[in-house]
Coordinates of C-alpha atoms in Angstrom, one line a residue:
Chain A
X1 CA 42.5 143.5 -127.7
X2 CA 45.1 145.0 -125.1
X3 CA 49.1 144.1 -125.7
X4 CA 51.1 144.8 -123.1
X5 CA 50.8 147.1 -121.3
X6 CA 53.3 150.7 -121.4
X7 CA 52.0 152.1 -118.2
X8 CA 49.7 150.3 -115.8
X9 CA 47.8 152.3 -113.1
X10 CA 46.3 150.2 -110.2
X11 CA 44.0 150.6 -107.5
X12 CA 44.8 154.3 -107.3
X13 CA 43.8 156.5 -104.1
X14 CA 44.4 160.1 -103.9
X15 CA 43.4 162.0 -101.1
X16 CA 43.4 166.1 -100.7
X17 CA 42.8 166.6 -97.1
X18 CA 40.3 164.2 -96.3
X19 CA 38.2 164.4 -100.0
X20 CA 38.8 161.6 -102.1
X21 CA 39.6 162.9 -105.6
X22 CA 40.4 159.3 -107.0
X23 CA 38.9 155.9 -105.6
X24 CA 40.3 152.7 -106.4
X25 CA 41.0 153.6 -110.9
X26 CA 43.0 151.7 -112.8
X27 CA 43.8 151.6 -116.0
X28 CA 46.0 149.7 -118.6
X29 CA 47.9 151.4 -121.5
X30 CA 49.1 149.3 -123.9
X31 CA 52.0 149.7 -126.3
X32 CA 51.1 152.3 -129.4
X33 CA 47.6 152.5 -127.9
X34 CA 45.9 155.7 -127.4
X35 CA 43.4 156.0 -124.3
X36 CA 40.8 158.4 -123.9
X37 CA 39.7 159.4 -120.3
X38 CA 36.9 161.9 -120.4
X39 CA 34.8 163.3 -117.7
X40 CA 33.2 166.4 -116.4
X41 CA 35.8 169.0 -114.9
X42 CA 36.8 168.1 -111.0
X43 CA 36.6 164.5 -112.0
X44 CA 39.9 163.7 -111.1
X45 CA 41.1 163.6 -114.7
X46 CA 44.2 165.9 -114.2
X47 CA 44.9 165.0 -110.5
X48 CA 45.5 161.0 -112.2
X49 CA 47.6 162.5 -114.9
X50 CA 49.7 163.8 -112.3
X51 CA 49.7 160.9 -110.4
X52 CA 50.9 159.2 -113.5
X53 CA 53.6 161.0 -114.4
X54 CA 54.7 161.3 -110.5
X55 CA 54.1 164.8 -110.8
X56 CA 52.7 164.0 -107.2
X57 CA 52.6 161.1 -104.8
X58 CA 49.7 158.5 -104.7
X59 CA 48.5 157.6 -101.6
X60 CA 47.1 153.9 -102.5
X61 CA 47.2 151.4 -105.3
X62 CA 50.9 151.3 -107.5
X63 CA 52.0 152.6 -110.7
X64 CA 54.3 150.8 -113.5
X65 CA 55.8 151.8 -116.2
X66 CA 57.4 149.3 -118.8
X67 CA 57.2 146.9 -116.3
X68 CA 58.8 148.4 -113.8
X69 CA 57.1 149.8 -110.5
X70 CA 57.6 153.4 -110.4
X71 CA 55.2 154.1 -107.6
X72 CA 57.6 155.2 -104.8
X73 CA 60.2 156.5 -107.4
X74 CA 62.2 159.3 -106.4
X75 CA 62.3 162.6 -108.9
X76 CA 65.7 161.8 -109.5
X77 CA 65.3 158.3 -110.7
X78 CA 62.0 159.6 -112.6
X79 CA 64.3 161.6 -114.8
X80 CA 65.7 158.3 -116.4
X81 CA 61.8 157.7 -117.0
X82 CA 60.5 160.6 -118.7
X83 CA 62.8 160.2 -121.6
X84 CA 59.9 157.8 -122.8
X85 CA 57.1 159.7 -121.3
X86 CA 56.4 163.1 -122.0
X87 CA 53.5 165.7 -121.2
X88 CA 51.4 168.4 -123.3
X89 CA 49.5 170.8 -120.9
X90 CA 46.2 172.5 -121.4
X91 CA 47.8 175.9 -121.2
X92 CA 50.2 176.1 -124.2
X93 CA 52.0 179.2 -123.1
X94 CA 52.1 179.0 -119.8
X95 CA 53.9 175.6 -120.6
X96 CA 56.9 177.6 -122.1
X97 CA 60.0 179.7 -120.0
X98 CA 59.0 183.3 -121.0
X99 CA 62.2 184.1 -121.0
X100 CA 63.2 181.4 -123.2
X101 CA 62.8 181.4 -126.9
X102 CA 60.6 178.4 -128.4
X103 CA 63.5 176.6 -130.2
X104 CA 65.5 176.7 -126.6
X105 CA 62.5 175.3 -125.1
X106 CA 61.9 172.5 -127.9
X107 CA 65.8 171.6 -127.6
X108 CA 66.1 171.2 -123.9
X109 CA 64.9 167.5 -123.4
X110 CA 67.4 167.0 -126.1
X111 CA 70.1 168.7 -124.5
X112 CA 69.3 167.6 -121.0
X113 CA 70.1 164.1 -122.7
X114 CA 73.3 164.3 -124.2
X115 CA 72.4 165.1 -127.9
X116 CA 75.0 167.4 -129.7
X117 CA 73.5 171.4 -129.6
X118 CA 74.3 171.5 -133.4
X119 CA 72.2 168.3 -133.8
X120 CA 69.5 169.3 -131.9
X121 CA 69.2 172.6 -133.7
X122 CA 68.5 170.7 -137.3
X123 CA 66.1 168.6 -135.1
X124 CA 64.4 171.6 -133.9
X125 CA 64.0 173.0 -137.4
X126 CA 62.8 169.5 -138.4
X127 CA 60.5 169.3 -135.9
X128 CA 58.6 172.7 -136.5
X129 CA 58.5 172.2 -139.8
X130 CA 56.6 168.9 -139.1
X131 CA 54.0 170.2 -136.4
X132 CA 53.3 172.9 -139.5
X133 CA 55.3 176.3 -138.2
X134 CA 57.8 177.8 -139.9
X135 CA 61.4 177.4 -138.6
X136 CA 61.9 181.2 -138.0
X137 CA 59.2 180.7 -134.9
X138 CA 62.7 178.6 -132.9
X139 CA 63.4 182.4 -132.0
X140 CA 60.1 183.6 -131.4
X141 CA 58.8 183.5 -127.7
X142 CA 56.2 182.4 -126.4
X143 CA 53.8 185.2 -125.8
X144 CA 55.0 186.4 -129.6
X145 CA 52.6 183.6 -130.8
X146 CA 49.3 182.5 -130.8
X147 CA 48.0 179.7 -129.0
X148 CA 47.4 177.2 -131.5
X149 CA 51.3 178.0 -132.3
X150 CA 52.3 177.3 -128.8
X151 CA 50.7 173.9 -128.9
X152 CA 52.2 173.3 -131.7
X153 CA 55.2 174.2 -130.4
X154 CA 54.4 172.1 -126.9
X155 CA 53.7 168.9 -129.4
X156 CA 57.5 169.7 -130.9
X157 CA 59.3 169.9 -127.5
X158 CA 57.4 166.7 -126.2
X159 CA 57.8 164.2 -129.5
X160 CA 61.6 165.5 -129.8
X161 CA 62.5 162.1 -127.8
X162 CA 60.6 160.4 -129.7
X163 CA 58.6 158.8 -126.3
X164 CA 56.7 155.7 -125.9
X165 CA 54.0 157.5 -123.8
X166 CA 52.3 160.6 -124.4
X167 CA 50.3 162.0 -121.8
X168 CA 48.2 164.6 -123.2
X169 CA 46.3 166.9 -120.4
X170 CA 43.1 169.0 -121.9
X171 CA 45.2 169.8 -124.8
X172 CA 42.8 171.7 -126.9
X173 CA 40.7 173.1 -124.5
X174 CA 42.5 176.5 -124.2
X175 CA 42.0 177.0 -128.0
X176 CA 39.3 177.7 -130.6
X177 CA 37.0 175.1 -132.4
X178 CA 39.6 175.2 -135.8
X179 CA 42.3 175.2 -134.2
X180 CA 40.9 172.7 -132.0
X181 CA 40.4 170.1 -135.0
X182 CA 43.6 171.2 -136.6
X183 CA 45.6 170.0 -133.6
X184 CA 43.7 166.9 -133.3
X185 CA 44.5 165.5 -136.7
X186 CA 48.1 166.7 -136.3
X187 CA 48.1 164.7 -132.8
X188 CA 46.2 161.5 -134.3
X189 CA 48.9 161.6 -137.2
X190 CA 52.0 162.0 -135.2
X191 CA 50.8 159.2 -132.8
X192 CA 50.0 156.5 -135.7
X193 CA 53.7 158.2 -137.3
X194 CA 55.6 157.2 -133.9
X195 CA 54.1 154.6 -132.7
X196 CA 53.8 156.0 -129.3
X197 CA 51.2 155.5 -126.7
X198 CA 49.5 157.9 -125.3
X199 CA 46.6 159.3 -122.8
X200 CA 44.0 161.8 -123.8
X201 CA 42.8 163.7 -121.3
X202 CA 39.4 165.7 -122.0
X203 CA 36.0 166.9 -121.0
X204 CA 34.7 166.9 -124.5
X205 CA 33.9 162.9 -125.9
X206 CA 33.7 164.6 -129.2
X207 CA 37.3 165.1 -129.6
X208 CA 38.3 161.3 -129.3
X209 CA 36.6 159.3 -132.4
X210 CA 39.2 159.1 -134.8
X211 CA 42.4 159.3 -132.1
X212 CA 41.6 157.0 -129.3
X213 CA 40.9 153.6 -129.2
X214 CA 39.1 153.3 -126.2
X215 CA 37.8 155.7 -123.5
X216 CA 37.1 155.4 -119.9
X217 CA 35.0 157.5 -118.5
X218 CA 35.6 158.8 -115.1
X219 CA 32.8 160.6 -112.3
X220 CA 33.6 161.6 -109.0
X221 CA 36.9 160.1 -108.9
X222 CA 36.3 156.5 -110.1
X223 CA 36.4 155.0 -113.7
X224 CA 32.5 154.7 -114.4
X225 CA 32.7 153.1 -117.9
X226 CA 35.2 151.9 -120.5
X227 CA 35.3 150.6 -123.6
X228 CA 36.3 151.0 -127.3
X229 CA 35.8 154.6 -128.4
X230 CA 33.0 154.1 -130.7
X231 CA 31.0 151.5 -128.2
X232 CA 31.1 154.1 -125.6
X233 CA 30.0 157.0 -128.0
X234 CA 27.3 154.9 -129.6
X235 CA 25.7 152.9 -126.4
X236 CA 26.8 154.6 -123.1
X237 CA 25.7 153.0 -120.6
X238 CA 26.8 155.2 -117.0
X239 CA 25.0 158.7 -116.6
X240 CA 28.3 159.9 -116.5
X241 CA 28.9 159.0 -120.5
X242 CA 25.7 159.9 -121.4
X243 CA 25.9 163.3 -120.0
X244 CA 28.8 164.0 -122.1
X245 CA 27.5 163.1 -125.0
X246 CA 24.9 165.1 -124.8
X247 CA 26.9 167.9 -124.0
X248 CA 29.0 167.4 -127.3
X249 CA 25.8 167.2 -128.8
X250 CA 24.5 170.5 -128.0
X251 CA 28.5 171.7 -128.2
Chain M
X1 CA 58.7 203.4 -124.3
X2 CA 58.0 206.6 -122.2
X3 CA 59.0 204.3 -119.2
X4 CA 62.3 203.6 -120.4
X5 CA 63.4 207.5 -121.6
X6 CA 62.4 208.2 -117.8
X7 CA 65.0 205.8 -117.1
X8 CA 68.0 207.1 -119.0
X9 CA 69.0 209.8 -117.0
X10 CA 69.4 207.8 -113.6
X11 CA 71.1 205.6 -115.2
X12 CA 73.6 208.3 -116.5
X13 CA 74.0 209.7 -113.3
X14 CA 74.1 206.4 -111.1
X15 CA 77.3 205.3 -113.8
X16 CA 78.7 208.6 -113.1
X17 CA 78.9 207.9 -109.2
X18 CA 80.4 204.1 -109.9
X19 CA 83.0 205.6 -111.9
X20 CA 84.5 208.6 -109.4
X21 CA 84.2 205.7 -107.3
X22 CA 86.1 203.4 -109.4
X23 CA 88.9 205.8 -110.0
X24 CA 88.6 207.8 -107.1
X25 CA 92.6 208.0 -106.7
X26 CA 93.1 209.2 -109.9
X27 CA 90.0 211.8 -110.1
X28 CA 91.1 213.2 -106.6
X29 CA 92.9 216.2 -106.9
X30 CA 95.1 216.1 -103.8
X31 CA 96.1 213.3 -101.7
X32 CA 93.1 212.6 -99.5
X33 CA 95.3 211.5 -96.6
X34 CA 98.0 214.5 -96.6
X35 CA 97.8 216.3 -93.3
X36 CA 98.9 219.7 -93.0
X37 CA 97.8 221.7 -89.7
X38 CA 98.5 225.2 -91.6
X39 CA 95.7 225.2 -93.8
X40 CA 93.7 223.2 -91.4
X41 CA 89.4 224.2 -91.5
X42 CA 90.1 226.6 -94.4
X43 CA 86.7 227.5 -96.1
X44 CA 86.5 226.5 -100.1
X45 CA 88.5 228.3 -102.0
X46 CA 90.2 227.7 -105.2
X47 CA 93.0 225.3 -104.0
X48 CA 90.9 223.5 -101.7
X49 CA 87.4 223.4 -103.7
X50 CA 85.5 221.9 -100.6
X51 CA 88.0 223.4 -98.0
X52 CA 89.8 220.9 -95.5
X53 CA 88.9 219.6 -92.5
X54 CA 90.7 219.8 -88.7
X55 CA 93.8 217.7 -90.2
X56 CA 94.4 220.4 -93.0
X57 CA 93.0 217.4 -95.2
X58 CA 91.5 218.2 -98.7
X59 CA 87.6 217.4 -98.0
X60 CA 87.1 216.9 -102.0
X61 CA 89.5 214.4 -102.2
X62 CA 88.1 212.8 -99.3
X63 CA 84.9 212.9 -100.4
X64 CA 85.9 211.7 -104.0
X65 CA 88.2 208.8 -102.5
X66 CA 85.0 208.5 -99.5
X67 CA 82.8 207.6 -102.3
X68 CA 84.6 204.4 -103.1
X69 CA 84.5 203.2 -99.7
X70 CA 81.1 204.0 -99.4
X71 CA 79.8 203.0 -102.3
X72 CA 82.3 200.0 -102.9
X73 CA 81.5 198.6 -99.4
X74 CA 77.9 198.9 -99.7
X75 CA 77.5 197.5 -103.5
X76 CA 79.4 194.3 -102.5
X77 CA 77.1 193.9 -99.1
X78 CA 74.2 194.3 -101.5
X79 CA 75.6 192.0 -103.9
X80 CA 75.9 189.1 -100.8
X81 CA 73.0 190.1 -99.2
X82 CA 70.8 190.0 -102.2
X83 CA 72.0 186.9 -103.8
X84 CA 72.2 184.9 -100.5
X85 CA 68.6 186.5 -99.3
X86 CA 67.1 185.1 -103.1
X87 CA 69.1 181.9 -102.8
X88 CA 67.5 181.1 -99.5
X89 CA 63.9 182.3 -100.2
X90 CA 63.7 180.5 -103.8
X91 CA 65.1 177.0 -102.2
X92 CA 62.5 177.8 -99.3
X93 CA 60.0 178.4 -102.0
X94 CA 60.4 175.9 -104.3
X95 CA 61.1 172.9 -101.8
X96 CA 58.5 173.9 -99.6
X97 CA 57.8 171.5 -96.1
X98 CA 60.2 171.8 -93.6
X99 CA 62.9 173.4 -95.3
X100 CA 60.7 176.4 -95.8
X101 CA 59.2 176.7 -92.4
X102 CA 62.8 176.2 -91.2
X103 CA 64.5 179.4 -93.5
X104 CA 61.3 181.6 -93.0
X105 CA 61.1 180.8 -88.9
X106 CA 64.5 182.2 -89.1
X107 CA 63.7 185.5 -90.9
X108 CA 61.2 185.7 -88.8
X109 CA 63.8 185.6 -86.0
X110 CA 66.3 188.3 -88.0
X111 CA 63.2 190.3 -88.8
X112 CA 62.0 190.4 -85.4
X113 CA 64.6 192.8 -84.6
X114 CA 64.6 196.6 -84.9
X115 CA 67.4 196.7 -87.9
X116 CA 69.7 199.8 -86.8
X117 CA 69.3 198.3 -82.8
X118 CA 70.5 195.4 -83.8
X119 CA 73.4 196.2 -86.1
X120 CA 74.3 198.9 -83.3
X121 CA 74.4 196.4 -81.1
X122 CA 76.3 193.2 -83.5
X123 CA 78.6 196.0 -84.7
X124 CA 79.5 196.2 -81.0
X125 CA 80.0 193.0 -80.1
X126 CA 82.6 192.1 -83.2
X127 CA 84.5 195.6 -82.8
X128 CA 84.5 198.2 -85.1
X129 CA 85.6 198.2 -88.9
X130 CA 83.3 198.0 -92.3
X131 CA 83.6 194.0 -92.3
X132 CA 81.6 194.2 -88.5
X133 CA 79.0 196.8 -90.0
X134 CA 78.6 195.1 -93.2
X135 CA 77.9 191.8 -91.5
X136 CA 75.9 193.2 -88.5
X137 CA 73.9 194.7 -91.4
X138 CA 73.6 191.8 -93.7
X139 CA 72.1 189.9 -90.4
X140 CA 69.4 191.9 -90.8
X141 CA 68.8 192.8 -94.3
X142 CA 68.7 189.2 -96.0
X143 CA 65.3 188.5 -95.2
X144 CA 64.2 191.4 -97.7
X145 CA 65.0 189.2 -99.9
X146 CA 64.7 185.7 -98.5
X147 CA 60.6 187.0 -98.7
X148 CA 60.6 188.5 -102.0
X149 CA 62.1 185.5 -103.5
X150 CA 59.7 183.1 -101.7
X151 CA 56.5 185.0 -102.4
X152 CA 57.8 185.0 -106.3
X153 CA 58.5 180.9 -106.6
X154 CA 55.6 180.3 -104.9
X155 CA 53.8 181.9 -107.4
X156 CA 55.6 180.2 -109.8
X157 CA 55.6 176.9 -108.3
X158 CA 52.7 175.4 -110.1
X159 CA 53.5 176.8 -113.8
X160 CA 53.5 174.1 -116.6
X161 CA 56.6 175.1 -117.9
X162 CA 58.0 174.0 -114.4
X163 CA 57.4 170.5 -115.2
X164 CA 57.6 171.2 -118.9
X165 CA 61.2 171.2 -117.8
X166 CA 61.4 168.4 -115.2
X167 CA 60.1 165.6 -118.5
X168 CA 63.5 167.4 -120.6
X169 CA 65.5 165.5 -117.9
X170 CA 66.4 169.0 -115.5
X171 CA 67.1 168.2 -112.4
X172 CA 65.0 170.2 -109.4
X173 CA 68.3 172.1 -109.1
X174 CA 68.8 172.9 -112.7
X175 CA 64.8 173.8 -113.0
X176 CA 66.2 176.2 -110.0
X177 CA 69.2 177.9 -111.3
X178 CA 67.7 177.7 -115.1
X179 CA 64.0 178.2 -114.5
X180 CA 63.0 180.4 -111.0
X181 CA 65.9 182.5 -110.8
X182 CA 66.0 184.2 -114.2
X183 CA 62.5 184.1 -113.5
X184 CA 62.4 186.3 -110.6
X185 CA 65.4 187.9 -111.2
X186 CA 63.6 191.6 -112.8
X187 CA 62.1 192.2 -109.1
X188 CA 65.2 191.5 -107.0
X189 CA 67.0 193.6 -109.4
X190 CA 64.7 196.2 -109.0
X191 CA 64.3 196.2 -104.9
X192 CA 68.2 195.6 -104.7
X193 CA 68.6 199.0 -106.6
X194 CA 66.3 201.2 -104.4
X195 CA 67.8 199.3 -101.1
X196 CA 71.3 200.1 -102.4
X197 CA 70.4 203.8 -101.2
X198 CA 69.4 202.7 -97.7
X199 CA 72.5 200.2 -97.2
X200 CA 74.6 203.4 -97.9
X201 CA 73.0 205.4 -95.1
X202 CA 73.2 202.4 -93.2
X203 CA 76.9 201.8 -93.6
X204 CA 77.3 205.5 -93.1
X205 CA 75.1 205.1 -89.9
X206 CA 77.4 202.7 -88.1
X207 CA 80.5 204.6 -89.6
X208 CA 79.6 208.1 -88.1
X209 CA 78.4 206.3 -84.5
X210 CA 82.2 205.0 -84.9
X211 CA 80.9 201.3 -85.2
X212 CA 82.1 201.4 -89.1
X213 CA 85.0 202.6 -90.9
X214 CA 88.1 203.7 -88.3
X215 CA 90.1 206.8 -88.9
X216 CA 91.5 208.0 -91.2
X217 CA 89.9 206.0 -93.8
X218 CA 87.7 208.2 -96.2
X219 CA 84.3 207.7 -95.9
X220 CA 81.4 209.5 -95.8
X221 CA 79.5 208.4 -92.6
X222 CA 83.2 208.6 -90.6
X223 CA 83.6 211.8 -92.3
X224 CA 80.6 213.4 -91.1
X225 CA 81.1 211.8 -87.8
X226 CA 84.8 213.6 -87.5
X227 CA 82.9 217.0 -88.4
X228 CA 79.9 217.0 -86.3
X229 CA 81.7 219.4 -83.9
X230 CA 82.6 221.7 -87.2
X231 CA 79.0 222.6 -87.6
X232 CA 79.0 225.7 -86.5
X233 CA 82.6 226.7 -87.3
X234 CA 83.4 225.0 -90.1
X235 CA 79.9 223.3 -91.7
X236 CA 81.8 222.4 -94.9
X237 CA 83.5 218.8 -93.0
X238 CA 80.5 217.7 -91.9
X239 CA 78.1 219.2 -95.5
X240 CA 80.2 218.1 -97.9
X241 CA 80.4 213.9 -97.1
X242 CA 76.8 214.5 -96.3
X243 CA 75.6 216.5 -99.6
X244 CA 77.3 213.1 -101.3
X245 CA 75.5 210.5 -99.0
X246 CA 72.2 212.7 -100.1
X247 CA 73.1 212.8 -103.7
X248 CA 74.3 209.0 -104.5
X249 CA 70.8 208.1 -101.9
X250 CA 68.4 210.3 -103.7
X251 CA 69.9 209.1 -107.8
X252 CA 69.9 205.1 -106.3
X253 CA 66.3 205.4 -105.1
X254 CA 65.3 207.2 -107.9
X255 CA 66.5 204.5 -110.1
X256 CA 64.4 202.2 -108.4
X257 CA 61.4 203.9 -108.5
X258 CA 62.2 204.0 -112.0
X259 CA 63.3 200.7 -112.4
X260 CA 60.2 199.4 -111.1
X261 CA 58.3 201.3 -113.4
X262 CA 59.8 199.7 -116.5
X263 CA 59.6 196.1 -115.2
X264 CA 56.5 196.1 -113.4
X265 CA 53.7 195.5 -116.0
X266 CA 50.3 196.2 -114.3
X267 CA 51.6 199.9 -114.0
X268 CA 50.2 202.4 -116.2
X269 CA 52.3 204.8 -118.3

């Protein structure tokens, strides 16, 4: 059953040029819930993410967050936002400074907000240790480890606030199949651990049993089906769904 | 590795220059400014190592005190021009719409010009002295890097660690000053080093078409300029200031070059 909802997308339109990458979605995240949203690549998955987050302007529908309508927000008045919301991107390294070391990168949202360096150096530490890397990697940089490091490293940085909302874009698609599941448990775990809610982008249905609790699936820019994780998995109903399931099959 | 041994020498030798020119005064052996029309155009010899020029002036102390005119003057133009060029292109860059067409229509403008024309002719209009040529040349020159800087943030633009560091609470102008620029700063570095060799034959330019520095300030270009009669007579005037404008151009482009070398990854050892 839905509480109430963290972030609530409504009647979204995006347009690029005249093509219509999303068409009328919405969709309700509720407090501590996780959401899956799955579809085949140049679904609009990552173009509503960023719509979302305000990474980029909507051109239809609205967008609230804790209540409060965000849609027109400025960037500067997102700032005060994104202390509860934060993002992990498909492309671990390329989600790091390269000239920054790790632990720099992992302390800025906690510097940015006022928490003592010296403080948010033990919370670094803390914080790799948790994600499973060992606290020497706060000087490493980013092209010094591997990828399934990085995201490691990326999950670090974006739980140091301890958010409400995790948006989570493709997150183990740049990595191999065991590092794939490794990261998966460690995400499941550190979402039931916080309490945050999050949304799980993917193209691969396999990924969600087990972390989401329900999954909408999008096609050519609108949400096709939704439902709770294992409903979906077990009696899709779009061709959309069904596609991908077969695809995870074979996968 | 290889890359950065190649490096070491220039290096050396580029130092070498900044120091005569920082300590010029002291280094000089005579006064560069005392005239003395009985030992005026005397050939080297072993009081005067460069011989003098038509003032009985010391041309090795000029050049030595020349150096820090030249080089000082052209360091801090490059220094301006390079950080107000990258300043301009990144914000152009990274805010993109109208303030970019705006800043690059402009370039456009400054670029549009044909450089030594134009600073000729701005050089003219304001009057002579290095503050006119230095600012008839940084008219023209800024757009070097305005572009450079663009064409690096845009590529940039759409990196993850971009808005990795707008959810950590930066502001756009923090993601500017603590993201892009360190960023971008190995290739300005490097095309500010190589263009340090043209701004000094620029700066000497204007100074030996009398549109620089006035008499009887030491430098090179002026130097040469006061000597260009001499060259039959007396070649050592005009030689001397210009064997130095070759030297300190050749070791700055050569650092560069080498410069590039070292930062630029998809070159081959």
């Amino acid at each position: 059953m839905m509480n109430e909802p963290i972030l609530s997308l409504s009647h979204i339109k995006k347009k690029y040029s005249s093509h219509l990458v999303l068409d009328d979605v919405s969709i309700d995240i509720g407090i501590g819930e996780c959401v899956g949203l799955v579809g085949k690549s140049g679904c609009g998955k990552s173009t509503l993410m960023s719509v979302a987050t305000r990474m980029i302007p909507c051109d239809g529908g609205s967008i609230s967050f804790r209540g409060e309508d965000i849609t027109h927000a400025s960037r500067s008045a997102m700032m005060a936002y994104y202390a509860n919301m934060q993002m992990i991107f498909q492309q671990p390294i390329d989600s790091f400074d390269p000239r920054r070391a790790i632990g720099d990168s992992i302390m800025e949202p906690m510097i940015c907000r006022g928490v003592p360096r010296a403080e948010s150096k033990a919370r670094v530490i803390e914080l790799l240790m948790r994600v499973g890397l060992p606290e020497d990697y706060a000087e490493r940089y980013p092209h010094e480890v591997s990828g399934g490091e990085c995201q490691r490293a990326a999950i670090a940085r974006a739980i140091a606030m301890k958010p409400m909302l995790l948006f989570c874009d493709e997150i183990t698609s740049a990595l191999d199949a065991t590092v794939q599941k490794e990261i998966i448990i460690l995400m499941r775990e550190l979402i039931h651990e916080n309490h945050m809610a999050s949304l799980f982008v993917t193209h691969d249905i396999a990924l969600l049993p087990g972390i989401a609790d329900c999954v909408a699936v999008m096609a050519k820019g609108r949400i096709v089906e939704r439902g709770t994780t294992s409903d979906v998995i077990a009696h899709p109903k779009s061709d959309a769904a069904k596609e991908l399931i077969d695809a995870a099959d074979l996968w | 590795m290889r890359k950065y041994h190649a490096l070491i020498p220039f290096v050396i030798l580029a130092s070498l220059l900044l120091v005569v020119a920082l300590f010029a005064p002291a280094i000089a052996p005579l006064d560069p400014y005392a005239q003395d029309l009985s030992v005026a155009l005397l050939p080297p010899d072993d009081t005067y190592l460069l011989g003098t020029d038509r003032y009985g002036r010391d041309v090795l102390s000029r050049v030595i005190v020349g150096s820090r005119t030249t080089l000082g003057a052209s360091l801090a133009l490059l220094i301006v021009i390079s950080v107000g060029g990258t300043l301009i292109g990144a914000v152009a860059g990274y805010r993109g719409g109208k303030i970019d067409t705006a800043l690059m229509r402009l370039s456009d403008v400054a670029l549009a010009f044909p450089a030594m024309v134009f600073a000729i002719a701005v050089a003219g209009v304001l009057g002579g002295g290095l503050v006119s040529a230095a600012v008839a040349i940084a008219l023209i020159s800024w757009p070097k890097y305005a572009r450079l800087a663009r064409g690096l943030v845009l590529q940039m633009r759409s990196m993850p660690y971009l808005a990795a560091a707008r959810f950590a609470g930066r502001s756009e102008t923090e993601i500017l000053i603590y993201h892009v620029m360190p960023n971008i700063a190995a290739p300005i570095i490097v095309t500010a080093t190589a263009h340090l060799g043209t701004l000094i034959m620029e700066m000497a330019g204007l100074s030996f078409l009398g549109l620089g520095a006035m008499p009887p300030t030491a430098e090179w270009g002026a130097m040469m300029n006061n000597g260009r009669s001499l060259l039959q007579t007396s070649p050592w005037v005009i030689l001397s200031p210009g064997i130095a404008i070759f030297i300190a151009v050749s070791i700055f482009n050569m650092l560069g070059d080498k410069l590039r070398d070292v930062f630029d990854t998809h070159l081959n050892e």
